[in-house]
Amino acid sequence: MGHQIEERLKQELPSITAARELAERFLTETAYRGVREDVLLVVSELVTNALLHGDGPPLLRLSGGASRIRVEVGDSAAELPTPREPGPRDGWGLQVVERLSARWGTSPLDDGKVVWCELVAAVGSAV
């Protein structure tokens, strides 16, 4: 699937900004033709969820190229996320991910889980 990067983030809220910066660089390197802000938003949501509801420092992995990006965020909590009723109290996290992604899901691991999504550039999209 083209390029790939992986980075263990610190278990602190400033990691959300660090993850967005890493994603921005990745999108530039891969010349992603889709809506870059959509990718940055799902990165923010998944990292935020890992920090607030997961366990341990999150692992961010980005892979893809100009037409498709896969975002994966792993943590060491075994409990898989479940979408909640969107709103100010519980946030909009997974609903945002679901709406912006071509597909998304979760993968249990021996030492935790990964929440992933894939975003696809529309045919004819500009950088």
PDB file of C-alpha atoms in Angstrom:
ATOM      1  CA  MET A   1       0.000   0.000   0.000  1.00  0.00           C
ATOM      2  CA  GLY A   2       2.835   2.462  -0.717  1.00  0.00           C
ATOM      3  CA  HIS A   3       4.497   4.402   2.089  1.00  0.00           C
ATOM      4  CA  GLN A   4       4.235   3.573   5.790  1.00  0.00           C
ATOM      5  CA  ILE A   5       5.248   5.275   9.020  1.00  0.00           C
ATOM      6  CA  GLU A   6       4.766   4.246  12.604  1.00  0.00           C
ATOM      7  CA  GLU A   7       5.321   6.193  15.804  1.00  0.00           C
ATOM      8  CA  ARG A   8       4.725   5.471  19.482  1.00  0.00           C
ATOM      9  CA  LEU A   9       3.099   8.573  20.959  1.00  0.00           C
ATOM     10  CA  LYS A  10       3.384   9.783  24.515  1.00  0.00           C
ATOM     11  CA  GLN A  11       0.456   9.092  26.812  1.00  0.00           C
ATOM     12  CA  GLU A  12      -0.500  12.772  27.052  1.00  0.00           C
ATOM     13  CA  LEU A  13      -2.961  15.077  25.295  1.00  0.00           C
ATOM     14  CA  PRO A  14      -0.266  17.035  23.354  1.00  0.00           C
ATOM     15  CA  SER A  15       0.224  13.780  21.429  1.00  0.00           C
ATOM     16  CA  ILE A  16      -2.916  14.674  19.476  1.00  0.00           C
ATOM     17  CA  THR A  17      -1.103  17.658  17.962  1.00  0.00           C
ATOM     18  CA  ALA A  18       2.031  15.575  17.368  1.00  0.00           C
ATOM     19  CA  ALA A  19      -0.061  12.934  15.574  1.00  0.00           C
ATOM     20  CA  ARG A  20      -1.676  15.570  13.329  1.00  0.00           C
ATOM     21  CA  GLU A  21       1.753  16.999  12.457  1.00  0.00           C
ATOM     22  CA  LEU A  22       3.048  13.532  11.621  1.00  0.00           C
ATOM     23  CA  ALA A  23      -0.026  12.885   9.466  1.00  0.00           C
ATOM     24  CA  GLU A  24       0.385  16.215   7.668  1.00  0.00           C
ATOM     25  CA  ARG A  25       3.983  15.340   6.755  1.00  0.00           C
ATOM     26  CA  PHE A  26       2.879  11.881   5.616  1.00  0.00           C
ATOM     27  CA  LEU A  27       0.150  13.321   3.389  1.00  0.00           C
ATOM     28  CA  THR A  28       2.674  15.667   1.797  1.00  0.00           C
ATOM     29  CA  GLU A  29       5.197  12.860   1.249  1.00  0.00           C
ATOM     30  CA  THR A  30       2.587  10.610  -0.364  1.00  0.00           C
ATOM     31  CA  ALA A  31       0.984  13.458  -2.379  1.00  0.00           C
ATOM     32  CA  TYR A  32      -2.425  12.353  -1.104  1.00  0.00           C
ATOM     33  CA  ARG A  33      -5.111  13.700  -3.466  1.00  0.00           C
ATOM     34  CA  GLY A  34      -8.038  13.442  -1.072  1.00  0.00           C
ATOM     35  CA  VAL A  35      -9.340  15.848   1.551  1.00  0.00           C
ATOM     36  CA  ARG A  36      -6.363  16.254   3.850  1.00  0.00           C
ATOM     37  CA  GLU A  37      -8.418  17.756   6.678  1.00  0.00           C
ATOM     38  CA  ASP A  38     -10.537  14.573   6.771  1.00  0.00           C
ATOM     39  CA  VAL A  39      -7.407  12.505   7.396  1.00  0.00           C
ATOM     40  CA  LEU A  40      -6.197  14.915  10.080  1.00  0.00           C
ATOM     41  CA  LEU A  41      -9.603  14.830  11.768  1.00  0.00           C
ATOM     42  CA  VAL A  42      -9.785  11.025  11.946  1.00  0.00           C
ATOM     43  CA  VAL A  43      -6.192  10.907  13.233  1.00  0.00           C
ATOM     44  CA  SER A  44      -7.183  13.363  15.974  1.00  0.00           C
ATOM     45  CA  GLU A  45     -10.313  11.407  16.871  1.00  0.00           C
ATOM     46  CA  LEU A  46      -8.607   8.007  17.016  1.00  0.00           C
ATOM     47  CA  VAL A  47      -5.636   9.263  19.024  1.00  0.00           C
ATOM     48  CA  THR A  48      -7.972  11.129  21.401  1.00  0.00           C
ATOM     49  CA  ASN A  49     -10.035   7.975  21.919  1.00  0.00           C
ATOM     50  CA  ALA A  50      -6.898   5.936  22.617  1.00  0.00           C
ATOM     51  CA  LEU A  51      -5.712   8.492  25.162  1.00  0.00           C
ATOM     52  CA  LEU A  52      -9.073   8.867  26.916  1.00  0.00           C
ATOM     53  CA  HIS A  53     -10.437   5.319  26.726  1.00  0.00           C
ATOM     54  CA  GLY A  54      -7.428   3.107  25.988  1.00  0.00           C
ATOM     55  CA  ASP A  55      -4.411   2.112  28.011  1.00  0.00           C
ATOM     56  CA  GLY A  56      -0.744   2.921  27.566  1.00  0.00           C
ATOM     57  CA  PRO A  57       0.934   5.100  24.962  1.00  0.00           C
ATOM     58  CA  PRO A  58      -0.879   4.908  21.594  1.00  0.00           C
ATOM     59  CA  LEU A  59       0.850   3.603  18.495  1.00  0.00           C
ATOM     60  CA  LEU A  60       0.034   5.546  15.312  1.00  0.00           C
ATOM     61  CA  ARG A  61       0.591   3.878  11.949  1.00  0.00           C
ATOM     62  CA  LEU A  62      -0.135   5.539   8.608  1.00  0.00           C
ATOM     63  CA  SER A  63       0.139   3.763   5.277  1.00  0.00           C
ATOM     64  CA  GLY A  64      -0.920   4.455   1.747  1.00  0.00           C
ATOM     65  CA  GLY A  65      -0.288   6.676  -1.195  1.00  0.00           C
ATOM     66  CA  ALA A  66      -1.840   9.352  -3.361  1.00  0.00           C
ATOM     67  CA  SER A  67      -5.287   7.758  -3.604  1.00  0.00           C
ATOM     68  CA  ARG A  68      -5.768   5.853  -0.309  1.00  0.00           C
ATOM     69  CA  ILE A  69      -4.656   6.332   3.284  1.00  0.00           C
ATOM     70  CA  ARG A  70      -5.004   3.843   6.133  1.00  0.00           C
ATOM     71  CA  VAL A  71      -4.865   5.180   9.694  1.00  0.00           C
ATOM     72  CA  GLU A  72      -4.296   2.751  12.587  1.00  0.00           C
ATOM     73  CA  VAL A  73      -4.128   3.627  16.267  1.00  0.00           C
ATOM     74  CA  GLY A  74      -3.316   0.895  18.738  1.00  0.00           C
ATOM     75  CA  ASP A  75      -3.206   0.773  22.515  1.00  0.00           C
ATOM     76  CA  SER A  76      -2.829  -1.918  25.161  1.00  0.00           C
ATOM     77  CA  ALA A  77      -6.445  -2.004  26.395  1.00  0.00           C
ATOM     78  CA  ALA A  78      -8.304  -5.123  25.321  1.00  0.00           C
ATOM     79  CA  GLU A  79     -11.780  -3.540  25.340  1.00  0.00           C
ATOM     80  CA  LEU A  80     -12.927  -2.694  21.820  1.00  0.00           C
ATOM     81  CA  PRO A  81     -14.572   0.699  21.283  1.00  0.00           C
ATOM     82  CA  THR A  82     -18.293   0.967  20.727  1.00  0.00           C
ATOM     83  CA  PRO A  83     -19.969   3.961  19.119  1.00  0.00           C
ATOM     84  CA  ARG A  84     -21.907   6.059  21.616  1.00  0.00           C
ATOM     85  CA  GLU A  85     -24.780   8.434  21.074  1.00  0.00           C
ATOM     86  CA  PRO A  86     -23.093  11.479  19.517  1.00  0.00           C
ATOM     87  CA  GLY A  87     -23.266  14.712  21.437  1.00  0.00           C
ATOM     88  CA  PRO A  88     -21.442  17.112  23.718  1.00  0.00           C
ATOM     89  CA  ARG A  89     -21.249  14.664  26.628  1.00  0.00           C
ATOM     90  CA  ASP A  90     -19.753  11.652  24.825  1.00  0.00           C
ATOM     91  CA  GLY A  91     -18.334  13.393  21.743  1.00  0.00           C
ATOM     92  CA  TRP A  92     -18.653  12.481  18.096  1.00  0.00           C
ATOM     93  CA  GLY A  93     -15.452  10.419  17.694  1.00  0.00           C
ATOM     94  CA  LEU A  94     -16.401   7.161  16.009  1.00  0.00           C
ATOM     95  CA  GLN A  95     -19.337   8.720  14.165  1.00  0.00           C
ATOM     96  CA  VAL A  96     -16.911  11.203  12.574  1.00  0.00           C
ATOM     97  CA  VAL A  97     -14.543   8.371  11.683  1.00  0.00           C
ATOM     98  CA  GLU A  98     -17.395   6.344  10.183  1.00  0.00           C
ATOM     99  CA  ARG A  99     -18.705   9.253   8.085  1.00  0.00           C
ATOM    100  CA  LEU A 100     -15.330  10.326   6.698  1.00  0.00           C
ATOM    101  CA  SER A 101     -13.896   6.865   6.030  1.00  0.00           C
ATOM    102  CA  ALA A 102     -14.531   4.436   3.207  1.00  0.00           C
ATOM    103  CA  ARG A 103     -14.413   1.757   5.908  1.00  0.00           C
ATOM    104  CA  TRP A 104     -13.262   1.361   9.490  1.00  0.00           C
ATOM    105  CA  GLY A 105     -13.028  -1.299  12.148  1.00  0.00           C
ATOM    106  CA  THR A 106     -11.212  -2.746  15.108  1.00  0.00           C
ATOM    107  CA  SER A 107      -8.721  -5.577  15.413  1.00  0.00           C
ATOM    108  CA  PRO A 108      -8.086  -7.263  18.760  1.00  0.00           C
ATOM    109  CA  LEU A 109      -4.455  -8.095  19.476  1.00  0.00           C
ATOM    110  CA  ASP A 110      -2.790 -10.268  22.110  1.00  0.00           C
ATOM    111  CA  ASP A 111      -1.595  -7.110  23.848  1.00  0.00           C
ATOM    112  CA  GLY A 112      -4.492  -4.721  23.135  1.00  0.00           C
ATOM    113  CA  LYS A 113      -6.283  -3.534  20.031  1.00  0.00           C
ATOM    114  CA  VAL A 114      -6.030  -1.445  16.885  1.00  0.00           C
ATOM    115  CA  VAL A 115      -8.737   0.874  15.620  1.00  0.00           C
ATOM    116  CA  TRP A 116      -8.292   1.578  11.918  1.00  0.00           C
ATOM    117  CA  CYS A 117      -9.904   3.397   9.040  1.00  0.00           C
ATOM    118  CA  GLU A 118      -9.286   3.946   5.355  1.00  0.00           C
ATOM    119  CA  LEU A 119      -9.857   7.154   3.443  1.00  0.00           C
ATOM    120  CA  VAL A 120     -10.023   7.250  -0.337  1.00  0.00           C
ATOM    121  CA  ALA A 121      -9.448  10.233  -2.609  1.00  0.00           C
ATOM    122  CA  ALA A 122     -12.326  10.862  -4.976  1.00  0.00           C
ATOM    123  CA  VAL A 123     -11.518  10.416  -8.659  1.00  0.00           C
ATOM    124  CA  GLY A 124     -10.325  13.735 -10.012  1.00  0.00           C
ATOM    125  CA  SER A 125      -9.493  15.174  -6.542  1.00  0.00           C
ATOM    126  CA  ALA A 126      -6.777  17.787  -6.412  1.00  0.00           C
ATOM    127  CA  VAL A 127      -4.017  18.015  -3.823  1.00  0.00           C
TER     128      VAL A 127
END
